[in-house]
Amino acid sequence: MIDPALVAALRDARHVCVLTGAGVSAESGVPTFREAQQGLWEKYDPQQLATPEAFEEDPKLIWQWYRWRRELVAAARPNPGHFALARLAELVPRFTLVTQNVDGLHQRAGSNDVIEFHGNLFDNRCHAEGRLVEHAPDAEVPVCPGCGANLRPAVVWFGEAIPDDALNESFAAAADCDVFLSVGTSSLVYPAAGLADIAKENRAMVAEINPNPTMRVDGYDFSIVAKAAAALPKLVESLAA
Ligand code: APR
């Protein structure tokens, strides 16, 4: 299942960059945006809830939705795919992990310096000033201790820009790496989907791990058609052997 040429490329690599998407958390039971919502939230379309407009119109509803999501994610556990990526970081000279996930499961599995492209579900920030607020007051709609505006979950909503630091650091890593792994992402949402192109333009080896290969895989060097929780541990074991 794992091409020895990919293992060899990882062994020779100076810098490995990995982009993960919702698929890496699938086996932890974290529901993705594109999956049907459960229970009370079944009748809502997440693409309409996760917008600044929805928050401005009904902050109470959006906070209820996010509290429900926080509970779901808090009850989930990192899976062998997350742990394998934390181990991979120890086996190569330089490692950059970029995730589109907001669930924090990479960090809980031991990954450090994770670039969170879409923010973190458990952080809060002021909707007016944009700054992160460490201790949110306990209220249906918590307000900023500094300016009194509504606080919101510190995630990137539809129509919002990716934080500059995350964008710059991940573009630089994609341009610098020798091996780029795209794991569990549909590669539909830009700019994250463009990272593999940047890596390719800069002559990195690019591999995708996805049980349903994406349309972009033809342009990549390797395609591992498997679930992340199965393929990543195998890849890392081969490298460590
Ligand atoms: N292992 C690896 N990949 C998997 C697994 C698995 N066990 N199960 C599913 N996948 C793949 C699917 O085949 C799909 O290609 O994971 C991908 C998930 O795609 P999306 O749900 O589109 O997730 P993602 O690419 O992370 O979406 C990007 O869009 O919904 C917004 O902001 C949200 O960060 C998200 C962004």
Short mmCIF file of C-alpha atoms and ligand atoms in Angstrom, two decimals, residues 20-27 32-35 47 79 99-102 118 156 158 183-189 192 208-214 226-230, ligand 1:
data_model
loop_
_atom_site.label_atom_id
_atom_site.label_comp_id
_atom_site.label_asym_id
_atom_site.label_seq_id
_atom_site.Cartn_x
_atom_site.Cartn_y
_atom_site.Cartn_z
CA THR A 20 -4.94 17.92 6.91
CA GLY A 21 -8.69 18.25 6.49
CA ALA A 22 -11.84 16.84 8.02
CA GLY A 23 -10.98 13.29 6.87
CA VAL A 24 -8.19 13.00 9.43
CA SER A 25 -10.76 13.45 12.21
CA ALA A 26 -13.42 11.24 10.59
CA GLU A 27 -12.35 8.20 12.59
CA THR A 32 -17.81 17.51 9.09
CA PHE A 33 -19.68 20.49 7.74
CA ARG A 34 -20.71 18.52 4.72
CA GLU A 35 -22.27 15.73 6.77
CA GLN A 47 -23.00 26.90 5.59
CA ASN A 79 -7.07 8.65 16.43
CA THR A 99 -4.77 21.93 9.41
CA GLN A 100 -8.11 23.12 8.18
CA ASN A 101 -9.71 21.48 11.20
CA VAL A 102 -10.80 23.52 14.18
CA HIS A 118 -9.50 28.07 10.15
CA VAL A 156 -12.89 31.48 10.21
CA PHE A 158 -17.54 31.56 5.26
CA VAL A 183 -4.44 14.14 4.06
CA GLY A 184 -8.21 13.82 4.34
CA THR A 185 -9.15 16.96 2.49
CA SER A 186 -11.43 17.36 -0.51
CA SER A 187 -9.05 20.11 -1.74
CA LEU A 188 -12.00 22.22 -2.79
CA VAL A 189 -11.64 25.17 -0.44
CA ALA A 192 -5.67 25.75 1.54
CA GLU A 208 -2.49 12.44 -1.16
CA ILE A 209 -4.02 10.15 1.46
CA ASN A 210 -7.75 9.81 0.94
CA PRO A 211 -10.09 6.80 0.63
CA ASN A 212 -11.85 8.75 -2.15
CA PRO A 213 -9.09 10.19 -4.36
CA THR A 214 -9.76 13.81 -5.28
CA ALA A 226 -6.91 4.54 2.32
CA LYS A 227 -8.20 6.04 5.53
CA ALA A 228 -5.83 8.35 7.37
CA ALA A 229 -5.99 6.34 10.61
CA ALA A 230 -4.73 3.26 8.74
N1 APR B 1 -9.31 9.33 6.05
C1 APR B 1 -8.89 10.22 5.13
N2 APR B 1 -9.73 10.96 4.39
C2 APR B 1 -11.04 10.79 4.59
C3 APR B 1 -11.56 9.90 5.54
C4 APR B 1 -10.63 9.13 6.29
N3 APR B 1 -11.02 8.26 7.23
N4 APR B 1 -12.92 9.97 5.50
C5 APR B 1 -13.23 10.89 4.58
N5 APR B 1 -12.10 11.39 4.01
C6 APR B 1 -11.96 12.42 2.99
C7 APR B 1 -13.14 12.56 2.07
O1 APR B 1 -13.01 11.65 0.97
C8 APR B 1 -13.00 14.02 1.62
O2 APR B 1 -12.18 14.11 0.47
O3 APR B 1 -11.86 13.63 3.66
C9 APR B 1 -12.29 14.68 2.80
C10 APR B 1 -13.17 15.61 3.62
O4 APR B 1 -13.56 16.68 2.82
P1 APR B 1 -14.34 17.96 3.39
O5 APR B 1 -15.49 17.50 4.25
O6 APR B 1 -14.59 18.84 2.23
O7 APR B 1 -13.30 18.58 4.41
P2 APR B 1 -12.15 19.63 4.16
O8 APR B 1 -11.40 19.35 2.90
O9 APR B 1 -11.39 19.67 5.44
O10 APR B 1 -12.97 20.97 4.00
C11 APR B 1 -12.31 22.18 3.97
O11 APR B 1 -14.35 23.45 4.14
O12 APR B 1 -16.27 22.85 5.28
C12 APR B 1 -15.28 23.82 5.15
O13 APR B 1 -14.13 25.19 6.69
C13 APR B 1 -14.53 23.87 6.45
O14 APR B 1 -12.21 23.38 6.98
C14 APR B 1 -13.32 23.00 6.17
C15 APR B 1 -13.06 23.25 4.69
#
